[in-house]
Structure formats: C-alpha cells, structure tokens
mmCIF file of N, CA and C in Angstrom:
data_model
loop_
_atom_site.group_PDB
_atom_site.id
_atom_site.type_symbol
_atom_site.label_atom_id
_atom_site.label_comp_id
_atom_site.label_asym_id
_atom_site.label_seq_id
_atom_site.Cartn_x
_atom_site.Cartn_y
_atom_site.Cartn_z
ATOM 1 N N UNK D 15 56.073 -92.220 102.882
ATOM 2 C CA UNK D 15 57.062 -92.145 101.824
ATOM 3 C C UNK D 15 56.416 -91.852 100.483
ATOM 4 N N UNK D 16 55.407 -92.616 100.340
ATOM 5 C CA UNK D 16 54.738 -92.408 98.841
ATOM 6 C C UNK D 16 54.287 -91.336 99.022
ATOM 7 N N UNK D 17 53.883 -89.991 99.402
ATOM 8 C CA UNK D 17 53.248 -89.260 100.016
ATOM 9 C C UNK D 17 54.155 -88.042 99.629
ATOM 10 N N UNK D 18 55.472 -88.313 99.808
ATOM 11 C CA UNK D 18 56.839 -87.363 99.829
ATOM 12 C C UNK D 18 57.151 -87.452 97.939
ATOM 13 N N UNK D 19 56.978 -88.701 97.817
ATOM 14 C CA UNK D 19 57.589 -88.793 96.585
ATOM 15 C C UNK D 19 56.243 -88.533 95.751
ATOM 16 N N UNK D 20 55.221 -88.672 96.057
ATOM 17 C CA UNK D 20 54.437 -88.254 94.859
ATOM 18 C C UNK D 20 54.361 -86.313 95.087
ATOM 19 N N UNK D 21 54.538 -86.067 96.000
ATOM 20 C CA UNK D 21 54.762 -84.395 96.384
ATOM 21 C C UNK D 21 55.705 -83.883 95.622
ATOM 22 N N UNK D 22 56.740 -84.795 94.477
ATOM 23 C CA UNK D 22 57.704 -84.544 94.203
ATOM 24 C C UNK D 22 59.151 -84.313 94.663
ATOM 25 N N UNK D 23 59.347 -85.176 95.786
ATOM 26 C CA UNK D 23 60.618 -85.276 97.077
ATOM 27 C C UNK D 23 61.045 -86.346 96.741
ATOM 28 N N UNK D 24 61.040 -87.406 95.772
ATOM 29 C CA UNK D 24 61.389 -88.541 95.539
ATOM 30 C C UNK D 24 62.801 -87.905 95.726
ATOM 31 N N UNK D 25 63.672 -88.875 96.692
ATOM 32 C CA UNK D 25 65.530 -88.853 96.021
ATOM 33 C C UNK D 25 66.042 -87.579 97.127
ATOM 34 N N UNK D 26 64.919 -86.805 97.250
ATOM 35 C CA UNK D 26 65.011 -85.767 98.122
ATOM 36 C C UNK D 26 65.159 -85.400 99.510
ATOM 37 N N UNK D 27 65.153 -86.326 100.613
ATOM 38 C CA UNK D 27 65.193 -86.760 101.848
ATOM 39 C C UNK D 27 66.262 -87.864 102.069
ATOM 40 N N UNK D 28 66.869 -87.522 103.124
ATOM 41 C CA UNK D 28 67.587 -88.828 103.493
ATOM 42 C C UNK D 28 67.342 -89.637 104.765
ATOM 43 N N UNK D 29 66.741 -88.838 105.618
ATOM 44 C CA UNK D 29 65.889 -89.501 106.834
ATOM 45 C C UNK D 29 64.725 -88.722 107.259
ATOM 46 N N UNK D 30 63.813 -90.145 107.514
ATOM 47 C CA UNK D 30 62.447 -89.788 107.648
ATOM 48 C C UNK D 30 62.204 -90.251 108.878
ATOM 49 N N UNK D 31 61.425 -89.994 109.962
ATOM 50 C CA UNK D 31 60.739 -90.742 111.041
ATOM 51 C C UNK D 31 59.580 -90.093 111.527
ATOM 52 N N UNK D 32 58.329 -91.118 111.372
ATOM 53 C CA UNK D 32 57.488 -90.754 111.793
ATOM 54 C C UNK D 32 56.790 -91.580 113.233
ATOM 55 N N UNK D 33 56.515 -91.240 114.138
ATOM 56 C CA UNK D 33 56.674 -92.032 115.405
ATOM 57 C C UNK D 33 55.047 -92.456 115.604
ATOM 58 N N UNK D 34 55.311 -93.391 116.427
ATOM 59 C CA UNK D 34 53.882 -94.184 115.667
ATOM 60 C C UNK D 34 53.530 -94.801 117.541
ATOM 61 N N UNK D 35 52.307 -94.537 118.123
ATOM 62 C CA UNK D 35 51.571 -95.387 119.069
ATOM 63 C C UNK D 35 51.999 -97.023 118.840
ATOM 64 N N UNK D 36 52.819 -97.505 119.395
ATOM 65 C CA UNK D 36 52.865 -98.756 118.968
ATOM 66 C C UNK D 36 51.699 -99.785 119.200
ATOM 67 N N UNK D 37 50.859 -99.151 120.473
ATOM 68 C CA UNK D 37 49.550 -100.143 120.969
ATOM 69 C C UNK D 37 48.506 -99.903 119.638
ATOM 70 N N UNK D 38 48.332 -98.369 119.494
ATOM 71 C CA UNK D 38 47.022 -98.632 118.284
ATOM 72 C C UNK D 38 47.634 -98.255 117.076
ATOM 73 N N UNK D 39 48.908 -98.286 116.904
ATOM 74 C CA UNK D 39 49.462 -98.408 115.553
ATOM 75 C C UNK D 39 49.109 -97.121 114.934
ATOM 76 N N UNK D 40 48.711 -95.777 115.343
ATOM 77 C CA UNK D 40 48.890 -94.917 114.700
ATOM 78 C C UNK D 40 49.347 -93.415 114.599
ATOM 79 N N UNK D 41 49.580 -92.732 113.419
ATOM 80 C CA UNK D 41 51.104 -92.073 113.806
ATOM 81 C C UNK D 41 50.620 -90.924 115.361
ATOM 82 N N UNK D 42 51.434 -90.520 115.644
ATOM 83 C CA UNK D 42 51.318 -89.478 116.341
ATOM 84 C C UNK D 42 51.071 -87.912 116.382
ATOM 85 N N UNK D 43 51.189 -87.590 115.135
ATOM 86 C CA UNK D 43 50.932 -86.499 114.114
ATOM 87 C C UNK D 43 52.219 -85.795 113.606
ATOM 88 N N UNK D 44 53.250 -86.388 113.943
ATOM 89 C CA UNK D 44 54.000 -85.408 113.142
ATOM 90 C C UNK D 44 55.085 -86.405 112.420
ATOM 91 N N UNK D 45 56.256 -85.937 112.222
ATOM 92 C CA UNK D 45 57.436 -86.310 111.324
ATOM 93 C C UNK D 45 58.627 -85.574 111.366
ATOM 94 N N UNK D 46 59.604 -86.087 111.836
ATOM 95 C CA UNK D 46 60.894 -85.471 111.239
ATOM 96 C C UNK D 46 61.251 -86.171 109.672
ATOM 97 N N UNK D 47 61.604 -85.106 109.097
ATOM 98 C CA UNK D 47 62.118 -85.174 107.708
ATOM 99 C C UNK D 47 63.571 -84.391 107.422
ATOM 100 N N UNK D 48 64.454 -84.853 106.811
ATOM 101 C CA UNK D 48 66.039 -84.374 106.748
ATOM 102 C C UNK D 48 65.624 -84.323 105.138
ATOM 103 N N UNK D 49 66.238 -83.062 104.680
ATOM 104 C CA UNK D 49 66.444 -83.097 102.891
ATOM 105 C C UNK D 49 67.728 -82.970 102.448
ATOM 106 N N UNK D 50 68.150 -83.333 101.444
ATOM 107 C CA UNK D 50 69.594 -83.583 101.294
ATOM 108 C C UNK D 50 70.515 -82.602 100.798
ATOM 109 N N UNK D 51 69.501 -81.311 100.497
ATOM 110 C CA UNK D 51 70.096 -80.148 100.383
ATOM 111 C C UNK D 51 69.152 -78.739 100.913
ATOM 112 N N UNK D 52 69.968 -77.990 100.988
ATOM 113 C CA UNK D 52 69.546 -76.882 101.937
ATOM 114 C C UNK D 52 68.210 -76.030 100.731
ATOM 115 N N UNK D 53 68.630 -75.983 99.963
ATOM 116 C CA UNK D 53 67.820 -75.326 98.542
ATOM 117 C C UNK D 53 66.308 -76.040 98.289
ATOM 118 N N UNK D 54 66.449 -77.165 98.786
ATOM 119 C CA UNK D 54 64.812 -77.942 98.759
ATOM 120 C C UNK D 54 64.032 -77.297 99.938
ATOM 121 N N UNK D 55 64.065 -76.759 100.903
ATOM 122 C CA UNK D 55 63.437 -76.337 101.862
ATOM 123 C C UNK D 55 62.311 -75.593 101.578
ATOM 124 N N UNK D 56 62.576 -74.499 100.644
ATOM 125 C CA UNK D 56 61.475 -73.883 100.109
ATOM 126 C C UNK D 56 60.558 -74.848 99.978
ATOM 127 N N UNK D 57 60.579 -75.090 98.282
ATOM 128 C CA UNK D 57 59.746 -75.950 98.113
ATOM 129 C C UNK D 57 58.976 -77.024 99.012
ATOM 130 N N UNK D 58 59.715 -77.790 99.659
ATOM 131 C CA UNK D 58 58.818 -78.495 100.892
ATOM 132 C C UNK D 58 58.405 -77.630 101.914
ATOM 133 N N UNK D 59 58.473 -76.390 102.187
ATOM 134 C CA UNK D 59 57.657 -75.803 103.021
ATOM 135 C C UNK D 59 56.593 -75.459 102.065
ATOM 136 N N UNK D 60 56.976 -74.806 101.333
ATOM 137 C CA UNK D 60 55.723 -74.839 100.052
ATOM 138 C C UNK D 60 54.629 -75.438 99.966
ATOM 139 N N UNK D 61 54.930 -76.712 99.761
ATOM 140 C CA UNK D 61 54.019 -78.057 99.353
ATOM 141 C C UNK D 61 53.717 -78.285 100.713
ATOM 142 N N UNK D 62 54.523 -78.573 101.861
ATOM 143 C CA UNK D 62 53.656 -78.801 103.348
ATOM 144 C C UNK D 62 53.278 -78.201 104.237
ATOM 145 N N UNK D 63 53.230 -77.043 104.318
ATOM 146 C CA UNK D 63 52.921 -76.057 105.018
ATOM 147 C C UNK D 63 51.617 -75.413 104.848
ATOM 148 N N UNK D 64 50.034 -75.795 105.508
ATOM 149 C CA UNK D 64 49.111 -75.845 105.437
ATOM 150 C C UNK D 64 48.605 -77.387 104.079
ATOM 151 N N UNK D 65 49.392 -78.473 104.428
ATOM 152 C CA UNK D 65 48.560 -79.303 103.685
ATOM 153 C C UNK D 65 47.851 -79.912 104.231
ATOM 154 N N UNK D 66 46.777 -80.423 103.158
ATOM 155 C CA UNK D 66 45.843 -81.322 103.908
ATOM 156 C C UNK D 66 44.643 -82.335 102.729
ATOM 157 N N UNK D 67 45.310 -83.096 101.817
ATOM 158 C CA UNK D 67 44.918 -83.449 101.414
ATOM 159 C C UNK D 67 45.588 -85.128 101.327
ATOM 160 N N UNK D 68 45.315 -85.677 102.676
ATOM 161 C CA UNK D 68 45.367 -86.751 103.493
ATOM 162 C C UNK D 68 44.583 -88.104 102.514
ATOM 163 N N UNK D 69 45.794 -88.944 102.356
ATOM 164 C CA UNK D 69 45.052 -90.464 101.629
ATOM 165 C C UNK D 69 43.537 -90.697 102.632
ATOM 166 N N UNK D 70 44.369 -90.759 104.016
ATOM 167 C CA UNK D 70 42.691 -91.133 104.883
ATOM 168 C C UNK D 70 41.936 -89.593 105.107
ATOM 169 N N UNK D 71 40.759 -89.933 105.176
ATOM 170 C CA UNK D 71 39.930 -88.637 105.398
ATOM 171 C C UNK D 71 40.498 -88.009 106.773
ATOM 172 N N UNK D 72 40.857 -86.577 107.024
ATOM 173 C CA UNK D 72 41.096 -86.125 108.375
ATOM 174 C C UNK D 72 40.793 -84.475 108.059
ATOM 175 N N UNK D 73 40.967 -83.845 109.276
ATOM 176 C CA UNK D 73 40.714 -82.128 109.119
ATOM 177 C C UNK D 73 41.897 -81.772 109.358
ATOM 178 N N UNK D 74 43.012 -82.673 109.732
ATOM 179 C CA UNK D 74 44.057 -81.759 110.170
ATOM 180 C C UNK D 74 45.327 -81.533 109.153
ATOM 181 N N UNK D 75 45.618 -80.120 109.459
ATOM 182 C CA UNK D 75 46.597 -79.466 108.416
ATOM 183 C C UNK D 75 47.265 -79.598 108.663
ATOM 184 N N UNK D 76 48.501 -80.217 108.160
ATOM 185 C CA UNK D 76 50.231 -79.588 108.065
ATOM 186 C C UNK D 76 50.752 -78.458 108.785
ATOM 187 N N UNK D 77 51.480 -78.383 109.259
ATOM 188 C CA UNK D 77 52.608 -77.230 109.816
ATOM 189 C C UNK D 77 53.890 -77.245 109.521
ATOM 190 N N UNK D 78 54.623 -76.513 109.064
ATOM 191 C CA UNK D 78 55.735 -77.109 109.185
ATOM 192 C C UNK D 78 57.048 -76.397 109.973
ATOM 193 N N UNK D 79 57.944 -76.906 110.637
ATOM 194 C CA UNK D 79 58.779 -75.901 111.233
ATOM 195 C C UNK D 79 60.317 -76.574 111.500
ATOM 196 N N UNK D 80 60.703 -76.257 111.965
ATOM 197 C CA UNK D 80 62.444 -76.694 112.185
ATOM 198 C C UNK D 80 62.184 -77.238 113.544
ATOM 199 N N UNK D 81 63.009 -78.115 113.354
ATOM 200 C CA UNK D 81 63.692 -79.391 114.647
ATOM 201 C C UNK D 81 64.499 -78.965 114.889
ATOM 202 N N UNK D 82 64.491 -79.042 116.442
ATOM 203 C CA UNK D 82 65.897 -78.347 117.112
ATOM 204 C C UNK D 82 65.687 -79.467 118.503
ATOM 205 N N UNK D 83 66.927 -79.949 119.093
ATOM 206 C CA UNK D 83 67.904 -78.689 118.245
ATOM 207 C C UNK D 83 68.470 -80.075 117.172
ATOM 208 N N UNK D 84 68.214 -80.882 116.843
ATOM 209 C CA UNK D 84 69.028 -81.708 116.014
ATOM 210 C C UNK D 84 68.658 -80.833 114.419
ATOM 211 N N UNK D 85 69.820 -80.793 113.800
ATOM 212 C CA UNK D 85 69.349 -80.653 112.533
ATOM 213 C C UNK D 85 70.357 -81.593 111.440
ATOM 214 N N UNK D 86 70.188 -81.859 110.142
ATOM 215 C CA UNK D 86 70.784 -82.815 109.360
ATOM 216 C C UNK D 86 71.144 -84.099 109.713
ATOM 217 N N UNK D 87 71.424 -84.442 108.791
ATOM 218 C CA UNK D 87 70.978 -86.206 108.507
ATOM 219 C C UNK D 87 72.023 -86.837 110.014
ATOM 220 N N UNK D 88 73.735 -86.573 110.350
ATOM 221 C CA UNK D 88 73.907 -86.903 111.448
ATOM 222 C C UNK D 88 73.579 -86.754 112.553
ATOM 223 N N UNK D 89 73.191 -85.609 112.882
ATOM 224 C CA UNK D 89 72.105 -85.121 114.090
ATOM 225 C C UNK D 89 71.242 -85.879 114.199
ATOM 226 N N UNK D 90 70.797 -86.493 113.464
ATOM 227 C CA UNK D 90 69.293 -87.405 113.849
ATOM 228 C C UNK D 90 69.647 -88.930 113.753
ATOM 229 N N UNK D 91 71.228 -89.067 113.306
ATOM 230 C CA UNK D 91 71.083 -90.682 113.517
ATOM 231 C C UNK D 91 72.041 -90.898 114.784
ATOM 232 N N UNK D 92 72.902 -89.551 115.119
ATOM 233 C CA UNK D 92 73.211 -89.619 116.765
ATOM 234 C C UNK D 92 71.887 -89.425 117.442
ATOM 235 N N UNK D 93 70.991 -88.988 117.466
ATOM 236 C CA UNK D 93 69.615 -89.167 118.317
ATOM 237 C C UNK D 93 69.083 -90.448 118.239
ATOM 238 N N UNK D 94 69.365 -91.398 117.075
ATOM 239 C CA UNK D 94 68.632 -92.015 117.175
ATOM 240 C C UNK D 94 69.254 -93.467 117.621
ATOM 241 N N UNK D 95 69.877 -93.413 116.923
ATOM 242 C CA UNK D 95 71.441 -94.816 116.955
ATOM 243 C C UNK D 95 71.357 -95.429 118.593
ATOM 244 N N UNK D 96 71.265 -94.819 119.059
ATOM 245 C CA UNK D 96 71.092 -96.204 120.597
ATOM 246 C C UNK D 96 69.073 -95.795 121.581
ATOM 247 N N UNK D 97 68.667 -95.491 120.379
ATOM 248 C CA UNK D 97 66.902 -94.787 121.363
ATOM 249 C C UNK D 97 66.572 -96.548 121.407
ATOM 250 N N UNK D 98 65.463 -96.941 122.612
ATOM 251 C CA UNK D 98 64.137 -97.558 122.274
ATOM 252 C C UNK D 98 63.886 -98.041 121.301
ATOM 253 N N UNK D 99 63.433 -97.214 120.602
ATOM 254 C CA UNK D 99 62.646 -97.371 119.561
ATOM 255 C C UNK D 99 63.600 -97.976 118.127
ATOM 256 N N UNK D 100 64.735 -98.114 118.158
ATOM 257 C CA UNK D 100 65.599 -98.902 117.492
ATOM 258 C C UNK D 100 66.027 -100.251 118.533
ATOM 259 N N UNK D 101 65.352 -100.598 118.870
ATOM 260 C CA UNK D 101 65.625 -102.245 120.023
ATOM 261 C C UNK D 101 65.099 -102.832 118.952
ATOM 262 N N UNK D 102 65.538 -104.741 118.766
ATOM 263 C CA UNK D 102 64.996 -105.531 118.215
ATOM 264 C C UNK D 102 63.934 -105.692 117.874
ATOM 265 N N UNK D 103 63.006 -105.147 119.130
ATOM 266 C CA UNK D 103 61.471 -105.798 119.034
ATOM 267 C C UNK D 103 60.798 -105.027 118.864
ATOM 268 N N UNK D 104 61.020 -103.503 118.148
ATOM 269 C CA UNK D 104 60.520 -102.594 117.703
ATOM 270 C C UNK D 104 60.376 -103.143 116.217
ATOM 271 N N UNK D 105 58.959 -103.370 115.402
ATOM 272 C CA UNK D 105 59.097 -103.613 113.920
ATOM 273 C C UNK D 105 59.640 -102.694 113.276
ATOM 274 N N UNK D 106 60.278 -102.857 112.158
ATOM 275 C CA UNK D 106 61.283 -102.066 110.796
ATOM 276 C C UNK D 106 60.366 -101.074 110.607
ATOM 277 N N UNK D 107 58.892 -101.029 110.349
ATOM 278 C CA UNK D 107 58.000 -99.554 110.206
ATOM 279 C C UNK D 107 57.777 -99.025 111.078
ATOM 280 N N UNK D 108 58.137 -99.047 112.277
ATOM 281 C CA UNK D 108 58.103 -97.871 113.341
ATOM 282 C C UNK D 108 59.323 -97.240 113.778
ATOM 283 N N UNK D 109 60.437 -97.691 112.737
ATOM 284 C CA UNK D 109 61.955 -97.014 113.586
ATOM 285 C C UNK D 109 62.000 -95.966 112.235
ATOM 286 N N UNK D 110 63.038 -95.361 112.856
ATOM 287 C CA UNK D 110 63.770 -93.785 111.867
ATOM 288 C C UNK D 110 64.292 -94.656 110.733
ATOM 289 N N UNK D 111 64.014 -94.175 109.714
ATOM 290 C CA UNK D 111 64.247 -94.804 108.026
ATOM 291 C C UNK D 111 66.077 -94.029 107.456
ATOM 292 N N UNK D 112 66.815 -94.749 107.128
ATOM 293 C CA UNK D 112 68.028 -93.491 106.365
ATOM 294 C C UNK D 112 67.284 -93.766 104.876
ATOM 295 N N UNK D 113 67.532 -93.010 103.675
ATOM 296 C CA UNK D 113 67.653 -93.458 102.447
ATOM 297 C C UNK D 113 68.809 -92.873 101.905
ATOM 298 N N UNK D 114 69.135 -93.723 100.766
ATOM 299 C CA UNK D 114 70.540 -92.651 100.132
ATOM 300 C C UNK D 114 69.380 -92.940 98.267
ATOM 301 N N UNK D 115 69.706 -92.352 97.748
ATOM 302 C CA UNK D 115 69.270 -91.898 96.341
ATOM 303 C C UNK D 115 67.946 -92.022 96.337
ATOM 304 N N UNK D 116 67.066 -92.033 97.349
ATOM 305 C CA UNK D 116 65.957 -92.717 97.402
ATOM 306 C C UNK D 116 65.759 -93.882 97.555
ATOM 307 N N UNK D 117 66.488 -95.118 98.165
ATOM 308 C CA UNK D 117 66.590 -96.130 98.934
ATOM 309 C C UNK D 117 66.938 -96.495 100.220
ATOM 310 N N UNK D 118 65.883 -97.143 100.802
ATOM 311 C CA UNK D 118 66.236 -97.274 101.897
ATOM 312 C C UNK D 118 67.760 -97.601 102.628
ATOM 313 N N UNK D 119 68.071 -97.606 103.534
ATOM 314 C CA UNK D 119 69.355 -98.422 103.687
ATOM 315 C C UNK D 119 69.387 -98.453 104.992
ATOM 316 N N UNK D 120 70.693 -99.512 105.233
ATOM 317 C CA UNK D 120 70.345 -99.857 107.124
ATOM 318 C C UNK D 120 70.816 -98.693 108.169
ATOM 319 N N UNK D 121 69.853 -98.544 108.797
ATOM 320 C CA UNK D 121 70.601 -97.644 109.833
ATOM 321 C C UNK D 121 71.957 -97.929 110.537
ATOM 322 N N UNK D 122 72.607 -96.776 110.287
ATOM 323 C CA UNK D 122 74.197 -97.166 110.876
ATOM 324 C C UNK D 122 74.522 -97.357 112.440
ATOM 325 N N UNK D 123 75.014 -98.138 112.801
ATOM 326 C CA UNK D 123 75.024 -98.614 114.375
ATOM 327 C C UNK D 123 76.501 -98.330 114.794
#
C-alpha cells in the first residue's frame, strides 16, 4: 500500500490483493490492483511497468498486464466474497483489501 501511495496512487485504487505463501509468509510475486477510474491506467502502467526499485533488495521487475477475465472493483469481490482465503483463520493481511477514498473498509459479504 505505501508503495502505491508513495507512487502517487494514494485514493486511487479500490481493491488490492496481493497473495501471500501463508507457510513462509511471502508474497507470491504478483498483485491484483482495481483503479477507480479508467483514465489512471496510463499512468500506473507508466510508473509499474518495468519497475524495480523494491524497499527489499531484489532483481525482479514489474510487469504489468490486465486480469481476466475479472475486471473492476465487483468482479473481484464476486471472486473473492466466498474464496479460502477470506475464512476466519486466514489473518486480515493476507485477504483481498476494498478501500473507498483511500481507506480501508470491510469486505462486503
């Protein structure tokens, strides 16, 4: 998240999920990201598309491309709204995030 918003995406996304190894806790390499308007796309392909200037040291670059087939913010909370990975005993940082103005908020059930 800090990552998006210091990229200048603050307010700009409304669901994020990044899926995470739950045994060694780390991500898997990628991310779905939803933006809240069609006109930001540029720009975040812009800014992520060959990045690689990673808080932890790594070699690997950014790609970026379209999710299919879900696309926009309901598409991904019908994908997500009854998965696994939203069960109880999944911790709050490994499930799909909504935000509205740039706040988090509860996923709708």
């Amino acid at each position: 998240l800090a990552m998006l918003d210091e990229q200048g995406f603050a307010g700009k996304y409304d669901f994020l999920y990044l899926p995470i190894d739950f045994k060694s806790r780390a991500c898997l390499g990628y991310a779905f990201v939803n933006l809240v308007r069609p006109e930001f796309v540029p720009q975040f392909w812009k800014t992520f598309d060959g990045f690689s200037r990673w808080v932890l040291p790594s070699r690997k670059v950014c790609a970026v491309t379209w999710s299919g087939p879900h696309q926009g913010l309901e598409a991904h909370i019908e994908r997500y709204r009854n998965s696994p990975v939203m069960h109880d005993s999944v911790p709050e940082e490994f499930k799909p995030a909504i935000f509205s103005s740039g706040r988090r908020v509860p996923f709708p059930t």
